[in-house]
Amino acid sequence: MTIKPQPAKYHPETAILSLGEKIGDPVKPADFPETILRFRNDRWAETVGLAHLNDEQWIGHFGRFEPLDGSLQEPLALRYHGHQFRSYNPEIGDGRGFLFAQLRDGAGRLLDLGTKGSGQTPYSRFGDGRLTLKGGVREILATEMLEALGVNTSKTFSLVETGEELVRGDEPSPTRSAAMVRLSHGHIRIGTFQRIAFERDEAMMTRLVEYCLTQFGTGAEDAAEPVTLLRQVVERTADLAASYMAAGFVHGVLNSDNINITGESFDYGPWRFTPKWDPAFTAAYFDQTGLYAFGRQAEAIHWDVAQLAVSLRLLSDADPLIAELERFADLYQQGVMKHFFRRLGLLPGELTSSLRVIEQCVKAMVETGTDIDRFFFDWRCGDAKRVEHYTGEQWDAVRADLTAFTPAGACDHPYWSDAAPCSMHIEEVETIWSAIAERDDWQPLYDKVAAIRRMGEAHVQ
């Protein structure tokens, strides 16, 4: 579920410490030669009572990582394992980031401030613990766009340029460095459970299940019931997979250590938005088998959630866990209906008939080569005048189908009168980055963020 930002007072937390020393290792942030503030997300800073910080104070906390009053006094590099492209790896963990602070918003939700590019940790292996500035810029664009499209995503909270030259084998080097902070509803991953199961630590697994249900559950469940936790994770991740499809988004690396048990999408590396509805479209050049292709993301996420079920066998019989896993497909279909119709600005109907309409829309997009964003933009609210130029049997069928559905609220935001939809394809990402790399011109990035947020406002009108 996406949450609209609401101002709140500062409410620091240290709930993660209740899990004891096995959850992570205290680490020290890197000492950077420069700290230049490039992006601060005041919209979400208000939700945790930090928008009042001036730029100097902001850099102190999110560039030099001075502790926030009342929160964690030492950053924690969290421990986890994970399946990476279906191969189990017990030698991972927070290798270039850490949990910096915990806070609560006005609704009492526990939120984490986690970092990327903040220095080496015990899990860095042979890495330098750094983040490229381009990687930080790309994460801003991904999270802003996904949030606007209704995907439950982490928020890019801060980006500080750090003045180092980094060498990377897959992009022009040397390149500029940065430290990024993301705001997330928890940083407990499926891989966190996998590590504990690997170590056969029943006591720690019990504490972790209780922590997750207490901090991220509905409040009505047994706080130590692993089947209840799996039920909630299945529901959240099925909805996440569905939201990716309606957004035309490809995460790129859906490893089990990249799946948050809250169902919140995070950690954006080689992401892409596919222009066309192409199930085989991949985001990562190294995904040569298409394991995490656009059309296989639900399968990939379900497989990851199955690894959580395997881990919870430490505390539970198999049959009730299997029963929860088997709910994924139906929940995914419901999620596709919800998110697809949300982008169309229409109220969905009965599941079977709504899914049939979605199939017809996808078929028309594929057969005519229509861009995904263009389709949703033009057909929003069933406005007949805006779709007169869609001709042919495929579109006649879509037109006939969609007339049966009711618009969901107002559809008169000025955005819907623009000449073209707001999109986020790789060419525009590269253009925005080129302005920064070649001229140190950040205005195209800020302008794009403003445009994306305007689009988001139009979708929730």
Coordinates of C-alpha atoms in Angstrom, one line a residue:
M1 CA 0.0 0.0 0.0
T2 CA 1.4 3.4 -0.9
I3 CA 1.3 6.1 1.8
K4 CA 0.7 9.8 1.1
P5 CA 3.3 11.9 2.9
Q6 CA 1.8 13.5 6.1
P7 CA 3.8 15.9 8.4
A8 CA 4.7 14.6 11.8
K9 CA 6.9 15.4 14.7
Y10 CA 10.4 13.8 15.1
H11 CA 10.0 10.4 16.9
P12 CA 13.3 8.5 17.0
E13 CA 13.4 4.8 17.5
T14 CA 15.9 1.9 18.2
A15 CA 13.6 -1.0 17.8
I16 CA 16.1 -3.0 15.8
L17 CA 18.3 -3.3 18.9
S18 CA 15.7 -5.6 20.4
L19 CA 16.9 -8.3 18.0
G20 CA 20.3 -8.4 19.6
E21 CA 23.8 -8.4 18.2
K22 CA 23.2 -11.2 15.6
I23 CA 21.1 -8.9 13.4
G24 CA 24.1 -6.8 12.3
D25 CA 27.5 -5.4 13.1
P26 CA 28.3 -1.8 14.3
V27 CA 30.4 0.0 11.6
K28 CA 31.9 3.4 11.0
P29 CA 31.0 5.5 8.0
A30 CA 33.7 6.5 5.5
D31 CA 35.4 9.8 5.9
F32 CA 34.7 11.6 2.6
P33 CA 36.9 14.4 1.1
E34 CA 33.8 16.4 0.1
T35 CA 30.1 16.5 1.1
I36 CA 28.0 18.4 -1.5
L37 CA 24.3 18.2 -1.1
R38 CA 22.6 17.3 -4.4
F39 CA 19.1 16.2 -3.4
R40 CA 17.0 16.3 -0.2
N41 CA 13.5 14.9 -0.1
D42 CA 11.8 17.4 2.1
R43 CA 8.4 16.0 1.2
W44 CA 9.2 12.8 3.0
A45 CA 11.5 14.4 5.6
E46 CA 8.3 16.0 6.9
T47 CA 6.9 12.6 7.6
V48 CA 9.6 11.9 10.2
G49 CA 10.0 15.4 11.5
L50 CA 13.4 16.2 9.8
A51 CA 12.4 18.8 7.2
H52 CA 13.4 21.6 9.6
L53 CA 17.1 20.7 9.2
N54 CA 19.2 23.3 7.4
D55 CA 21.5 22.1 4.6
E56 CA 24.6 22.1 7.0
Q57 CA 22.7 20.0 9.5
W58 CA 21.4 17.8 6.8
I59 CA 24.9 17.1 5.4
G60 CA 26.1 16.4 8.9
H61 CA 23.6 13.6 9.4
F62 CA 23.3 12.3 5.8
G63 CA 26.8 13.0 4.4
R64 CA 29.0 12.5 7.5
F65 CA 26.5 10.3 9.3
E66 CA 26.5 12.1 12.7
P67 CA 23.8 10.2 14.8
L68 CA 20.3 11.5 15.0
D69 CA 19.3 12.3 18.6
G70 CA 17.6 9.4 20.3
S71 CA 18.1 7.0 17.4
L72 CA 21.0 4.5 16.7
Q73 CA 24.3 5.8 18.0
E74 CA 26.2 3.4 15.8
P75 CA 25.2 2.4 12.3
L76 CA 24.5 -1.3 11.8
A77 CA 25.6 -3.3 8.7
L78 CA 22.8 -5.9 8.6
R79 CA 23.6 -9.6 8.1
Y80 CA 21.8 -11.7 5.6
H81 CA 22.2 -14.5 3.0
G82 CA 20.3 -14.9 -0.3
H83 CA 19.8 -16.6 -3.6
Q84 CA 21.3 -14.5 -6.3
F85 CA 20.0 -15.6 -9.7
R86 CA 18.9 -18.8 -8.0
S87 CA 22.4 -19.6 -6.6
Y88 CA 22.7 -19.5 -2.8
N89 CA 25.3 -17.1 -1.4
P90 CA 26.1 -17.1 2.3
E91 CA 28.7 -14.4 2.0
I92 CA 26.6 -11.3 1.5
G93 CA 25.2 -8.7 3.8
D94 CA 25.3 -4.9 3.8
G95 CA 28.5 -4.4 1.8
R96 CA 28.3 -0.7 1.0
G97 CA 25.5 0.5 3.3
F98 CA 24.1 0.3 6.8
L99 CA 21.1 1.0 8.9
F100 CA 21.7 4.6 10.0
A101 CA 18.5 5.4 12.0
Q102 CA 15.0 4.4 12.9
L103 CA 12.0 6.7 13.3
R104 CA 8.3 6.6 13.4
D105 CA 5.9 8.6 11.3
G106 CA 2.7 10.2 12.5
A107 CA 0.7 7.0 12.0
G108 CA 3.2 5.1 14.2
R109 CA 4.8 3.2 11.4
L110 CA 8.4 2.2 12.0
L111 CA 10.7 3.6 9.3
D112 CA 14.4 3.0 8.6
L113 CA 17.0 5.3 7.1
G114 CA 19.4 3.1 5.3
T115 CA 22.4 4.1 3.3
K116 CA 24.2 3.1 0.0
G117 CA 27.8 4.1 -0.7
S118 CA 28.6 5.0 2.9
G119 CA 31.8 2.9 3.1
Q120 CA 33.1 -0.6 3.6
T121 CA 31.7 -3.1 6.1
P122 CA 32.5 -6.6 7.1
Y123 CA 30.4 -7.7 4.1
S124 CA 32.1 -5.6 1.4
R125 CA 34.3 -8.5 0.4
F126 CA 36.5 -7.0 -2.4
G127 CA 34.2 -4.0 -2.9
D128 CA 35.1 -0.4 -2.0
G129 CA 31.8 0.3 -0.3
R130 CA 31.1 3.3 -2.5
L131 CA 28.2 4.4 -4.8
T132 CA 28.6 6.2 -8.1
L133 CA 26.9 9.5 -8.4
K134 CA 25.1 8.2 -11.5
G135 CA 23.8 5.3 -9.5
G136 CA 22.3 7.7 -6.9
V137 CA 20.7 9.9 -9.6
R138 CA 19.2 6.8 -11.2
E139 CA 17.7 5.7 -7.8
I140 CA 16.1 9.1 -7.4
L141 CA 14.4 8.8 -10.8
A142 CA 13.3 5.2 -10.2
T143 CA 11.8 5.8 -6.7
E144 CA 10.1 9.1 -7.7
M145 CA 8.5 7.5 -10.8
L146 CA 7.4 4.3 -9.0
E147 CA 5.9 6.3 -6.2
A148 CA 3.9 8.4 -8.7
L149 CA 2.6 5.3 -10.4
G150 CA 1.3 3.8 -7.1
V151 CA 4.1 1.2 -6.5
N152 CA 5.0 0.6 -2.9
T153 CA 8.6 1.8 -3.0
S154 CA 11.4 3.1 -0.8
K155 CA 12.0 6.8 -1.0
T156 CA 15.3 8.4 -2.0
F157 CA 15.8 10.6 1.0
S158 CA 19.1 12.2 0.3
L159 CA 22.0 12.3 -2.1
V160 CA 25.4 13.8 -1.2
E161 CA 28.3 13.9 -3.6
T162 CA 31.4 12.8 -1.8
G163 CA 34.4 13.9 -4.0
E164 CA 36.0 10.6 -4.8
E165 CA 36.9 9.1 -8.2
L166 CA 35.6 5.6 -8.6
V167 CA 36.6 3.0 -11.1
R168 CA 33.9 0.7 -12.4
G169 CA 34.3 -1.9 -15.1
D170 CA 30.8 -1.5 -16.6
E171 CA 30.7 2.3 -17.2
P172 CA 33.2 5.1 -18.1
S173 CA 35.7 5.5 -15.3
P174 CA 36.8 7.3 -13.2
T175 CA 33.4 8.5 -12.2
R176 CA 32.0 10.6 -9.4
S177 CA 31.0 9.2 -6.0
A178 CA 28.0 9.7 -3.7
A179 CA 26.4 8.6 -0.5
M180 CA 22.7 8.0 -0.7
V181 CA 20.1 7.6 2.1
R182 CA 16.8 5.8 1.5
L183 CA 13.7 5.9 3.7
S184 CA 12.1 2.5 3.9
H185 CA 9.4 0.7 6.0
G186 CA 12.0 -1.6 7.4
H187 CA 15.1 -3.3 6.0
I188 CA 14.3 -6.9 6.9
R189 CA 14.8 -9.1 3.8
I190 CA 13.9 -12.6 2.9
G191 CA 17.6 -13.2 3.0
T192 CA 17.7 -12.2 6.7
F193 CA 15.5 -15.2 7.4
Q194 CA 17.6 -17.4 5.1
R195 CA 20.8 -16.6 7.1
I196 CA 19.1 -17.6 10.4
A197 CA 17.7 -20.8 8.9
F198 CA 21.2 -21.6 7.5
E199 CA 22.5 -21.2 11.1
R200 CA 19.6 -23.3 12.5
D201 CA 19.1 -20.6 15.2
E202 CA 15.5 -21.2 16.3
A203 CA 15.6 -18.7 19.1
M204 CA 16.7 -15.9 16.8
M205 CA 14.2 -16.9 14.2
T206 CA 11.4 -16.7 16.8
R207 CA 12.6 -13.2 17.8
L208 CA 12.7 -12.1 14.2
V209 CA 9.2 -13.4 13.4
E210 CA 7.9 -11.6 16.5
Y211 CA 9.7 -8.4 15.6
C212 CA 8.3 -8.4 12.0
L213 CA 4.7 -9.1 13.1
T214 CA 4.9 -6.5 15.9
Q215 CA 6.5 -3.8 13.8
F216 CA 5.1 -4.4 10.3
G217 CA 2.0 -6.5 11.0
T218 CA -1.6 -5.5 11.3
G219 CA -1.6 -5.5 15.1
A220 CA -4.3 -8.2 15.3
E221 CA -2.1 -11.3 14.9
D222 CA -0.2 -13.7 17.1
A223 CA 3.2 -12.0 17.4
A224 CA 5.1 -15.3 17.1
E225 CA 3.2 -17.1 14.4
P226 CA 5.4 -17.8 11.3
V227 CA 2.5 -18.8 9.1
T228 CA 0.8 -15.4 9.8
L229 CA 4.0 -13.7 8.7
L230 CA 4.2 -15.7 5.5
R231 CA 0.6 -14.9 4.8
Q232 CA 1.3 -11.2 5.0
V233 CA 4.4 -11.4 2.9
V234 CA 2.6 -13.4 0.2
E235 CA -0.1 -10.7 0.1
R236 CA 2.3 -7.8 0.0
T237 CA 4.7 -9.3 -2.6
A238 CA 1.9 -10.5 -4.9
D239 CA 0.6 -6.9 -5.0
L240 CA 4.1 -5.6 -5.6
A241 CA 4.6 -7.9 -8.6
A242 CA 1.3 -6.7 -10.0
S243 CA 2.2 -3.1 -9.5
Y244 CA 5.4 -3.6 -11.5
M245 CA 3.4 -4.9 -14.4
A246 CA 1.0 -2.0 -14.5
A247 CA 3.9 0.5 -14.2
G248 CA 5.8 -1.2 -17.0
F249 CA 8.7 -1.6 -14.6
V250 CA 11.6 -4.1 -14.6
H251 CA 13.5 -4.2 -11.3
G252 CA 16.4 -6.1 -12.8
V253 CA 17.7 -8.0 -9.8
L254 CA 14.9 -9.8 -7.9
N255 CA 17.2 -11.8 -5.7
S256 CA 15.9 -13.0 -2.4
D257 CA 18.1 -10.5 -0.5
N258 CA 16.4 -7.7 -2.5
I259 CA 12.9 -8.7 -1.4
N260 CA 11.7 -6.8 1.7
I261 CA 9.2 -8.6 3.9
T262 CA 7.0 -5.5 4.0
G263 CA 6.5 -5.8 0.2
E264 CA 8.2 -2.5 -0.4
S265 CA 10.3 -2.3 -3.5
F266 CA 13.9 -1.1 -3.0
D267 CA 17.6 -1.3 -4.1
Y268 CA 17.5 -0.1 -7.7
G269 CA 20.5 -1.1 -9.8
P270 CA 19.9 -2.0 -13.5
W271 CA 16.2 -1.0 -13.5
R272 CA 14.3 0.0 -16.7
F273 CA 10.8 1.0 -17.7
T274 CA 9.9 -1.0 -20.8
P275 CA 8.5 1.3 -23.5
K276 CA 6.4 -1.6 -25.0
W277 CA 4.5 -4.4 -23.4
D278 CA 7.3 -7.0 -24.0
P279 CA 7.4 -9.9 -21.6
A280 CA 11.0 -10.7 -22.6
F281 CA 12.3 -7.2 -21.9
T282 CA 15.2 -7.3 -19.4
A283 CA 16.9 -4.5 -17.4
A284 CA 20.3 -6.1 -16.6
Y285 CA 22.8 -6.8 -19.4
F286 CA 24.0 -9.8 -17.2
D287 CA 20.5 -11.4 -17.1
Q288 CA 21.3 -13.4 -20.2
T289 CA 18.6 -16.0 -19.5
G290 CA 15.9 -13.5 -18.9
L291 CA 15.3 -14.8 -15.3
Y292 CA 14.0 -11.4 -14.2
A293 CA 12.5 -10.2 -17.5
F294 CA 9.4 -8.0 -17.4
G295 CA 7.0 -10.9 -17.9
R296 CA 8.7 -13.2 -15.3
Q297 CA 8.8 -10.9 -12.3
A298 CA 5.8 -12.5 -10.6
E299 CA 7.4 -15.9 -11.0
A300 CA 10.7 -14.6 -9.6
I301 CA 9.1 -12.9 -6.6
H302 CA 7.0 -16.0 -5.8
W303 CA 10.1 -18.1 -6.0
D304 CA 11.8 -15.8 -3.5
V305 CA 8.9 -15.9 -1.1
A306 CA 9.1 -19.7 -1.3
Q307 CA 12.6 -19.4 0.1
L308 CA 11.1 -17.5 3.1
A309 CA 8.7 -20.5 3.5
V310 CA 11.6 -22.9 3.5
S311 CA 13.4 -20.8 6.1
L312 CA 10.3 -20.7 8.3
R313 CA 10.3 -24.5 8.3
L314 CA 12.6 -24.0 11.3
L315 CA 9.5 -23.1 13.3
S316 CA 6.6 -24.5 11.4
D317 CA 5.2 -27.6 9.6
A318 CA 5.3 -27.5 5.9
D319 CA 1.6 -27.9 5.0
P320 CA 0.3 -24.5 6.3
L321 CA 3.2 -22.7 4.7
I322 CA 2.5 -24.4 1.4
A323 CA -1.1 -23.4 1.6
E324 CA -0.1 -19.7 2.0
L325 CA 2.3 -19.9 -1.0
E326 CA -0.5 -21.3 -3.1
R327 CA -2.5 -18.1 -2.6
F328 CA 0.0 -16.0 -4.5
A329 CA -1.4 -16.5 -8.0
D330 CA -4.9 -15.4 -7.2
L331 CA -3.6 -12.5 -5.2
Y332 CA -1.4 -11.5 -8.1
Q333 CA -4.4 -11.5 -10.5
Q334 CA -6.3 -9.3 -8.0
G335 CA -3.4 -6.9 -7.8
V336 CA -3.0 -6.7 -11.6
M337 CA -6.7 -5.7 -11.8
K338 CA -6.3 -3.1 -9.1
H339 CA -3.2 -1.4 -10.4
F340 CA -4.1 -1.6 -14.1
F341 CA -7.5 0.0 -13.6
R342 CA -5.9 2.6 -11.3
R343 CA -3.8 3.8 -14.1
L344 CA -6.8 3.9 -16.4
G345 CA -8.7 5.9 -13.8
L346 CA -11.6 3.4 -13.8
L347 CA -13.3 1.3 -11.2
P348 CA -12.6 -2.4 -11.8
G349 CA -15.5 -4.8 -11.9
E350 CA -15.8 -8.5 -11.3
L351 CA -12.4 -10.2 -11.4
T352 CA -12.9 -12.5 -14.4
S353 CA -14.4 -9.8 -16.7
S354 CA -11.8 -7.2 -15.6
L355 CA -8.9 -9.5 -16.3
R356 CA -10.4 -10.3 -19.7
V357 CA -10.5 -6.6 -20.5
I358 CA -6.9 -6.3 -19.4
E359 CA -5.9 -9.1 -21.7
Q360 CA -7.6 -7.3 -24.5
C361 CA -5.8 -4.0 -23.7
V362 CA -2.4 -5.8 -23.6
K363 CA -3.2 -7.7 -26.9
A364 CA -4.0 -4.4 -28.6
M365 CA -0.8 -2.7 -27.2
V366 CA 1.4 -5.6 -28.4
E367 CA -0.2 -6.0 -31.8
T368 CA 0.0 -2.2 -32.6
G369 CA 3.3 -1.5 -30.8
T370 CA 1.7 1.2 -28.6
D371 CA 3.8 2.6 -25.8
I372 CA 2.6 1.6 -22.4
D373 CA 2.6 5.1 -20.9
R374 CA 0.9 6.5 -24.0
F375 CA -1.8 3.9 -23.8
F376 CA -2.7 4.7 -20.1
F377 CA -2.4 8.4 -20.7
D378 CA -4.8 8.4 -23.7
W379 CA -7.3 6.0 -22.3
R380 CA -7.5 7.5 -18.9
C381 CA -11.1 7.8 -17.6
G382 CA -12.5 6.4 -20.9
D383 CA -12.4 9.8 -22.6
A384 CA -13.7 9.0 -26.1
K385 CA -12.3 12.2 -27.7
R386 CA -8.8 11.4 -26.7
V387 CA -8.9 7.9 -28.3
E388 CA -10.5 8.7 -31.7
H389 CA -7.2 8.1 -33.5
Y390 CA -7.0 4.5 -32.1
T391 CA -8.5 2.6 -35.1
G392 CA -8.7 -1.0 -36.1
E393 CA -10.3 -4.1 -34.7
Q394 CA -8.0 -4.3 -31.7
W395 CA -8.9 -0.9 -30.4
D396 CA -12.6 -1.2 -31.3
A397 CA -12.7 -4.1 -28.9
V398 CA -10.9 -2.1 -26.2
R399 CA -13.2 0.8 -26.7
A400 CA -16.3 -1.4 -26.4
D401 CA -14.9 -3.1 -23.3
L402 CA -13.9 0.0 -21.4
T403 CA -17.3 1.7 -21.8
A404 CA -18.7 -0.7 -19.2
F405 CA -16.5 0.7 -16.5
T406 CA -17.0 3.8 -14.4
P407 CA -14.4 6.6 -13.9
A408 CA -12.9 6.6 -10.4
G409 CA -13.2 10.2 -9.3
A410 CA -12.2 13.3 -11.1
C411 CA -10.0 13.2 -14.2
D412 CA -9.6 16.9 -14.9
H413 CA -6.1 17.6 -13.6
P414 CA -4.1 19.8 -16.1
Y415 CA -1.6 16.9 -16.6
W416 CA -4.2 15.0 -18.6
S417 CA -4.2 17.9 -21.2
D418 CA -0.5 17.7 -21.8
A419 CA 0.7 16.7 -25.2
A420 CA 2.5 13.6 -24.0
P421 CA 2.7 11.4 -20.9
C422 CA 5.5 11.7 -18.4
S423 CA 7.7 8.7 -19.0
M424 CA 11.1 7.4 -17.7
H425 CA 12.8 5.5 -20.4
I426 CA 16.6 4.9 -20.6
E427 CA 17.2 7.6 -23.1
E428 CA 15.9 10.3 -20.8
V429 CA 17.9 8.9 -17.9
E430 CA 21.0 9.2 -19.9
T431 CA 20.2 12.7 -21.0
I432 CA 19.7 13.8 -17.4
W433 CA 22.9 12.2 -16.4
S434 CA 24.8 13.8 -19.3
A435 CA 23.8 17.2 -18.2
I436 CA 25.3 16.5 -14.8
A437 CA 28.4 14.7 -16.0
E438 CA 29.3 17.2 -18.8
R439 CA 28.1 20.6 -17.4
D440 CA 27.3 19.9 -13.7
D441 CA 23.8 21.0 -14.6
W442 CA 21.4 19.5 -12.1
Q443 CA 18.3 21.4 -13.3
P444 CA 17.1 18.7 -15.7
L445 CA 17.0 16.3 -12.8
Y446 CA 15.1 18.7 -10.5
D447 CA 12.7 19.6 -13.4
K448 CA 12.0 15.9 -14.0
V449 CA 11.3 15.2 -10.3
A450 CA 8.8 18.1 -10.3
A451 CA 7.2 16.7 -13.5
I452 CA 7.0 13.2 -12.0
R453 CA 5.4 14.5 -8.8
R454 CA 2.9 16.5 -10.9
M455 CA 2.0 13.3 -12.7
G456 CA 1.6 11.5 -9.3
E457 CA -0.8 14.2 -8.2
A458 CA -2.9 13.6 -11.3
H459 CA -3.1 9.9 -10.6
V460 CA -4.4 10.4 -7.0
Q461 CA -6.8 13.3 -7.8

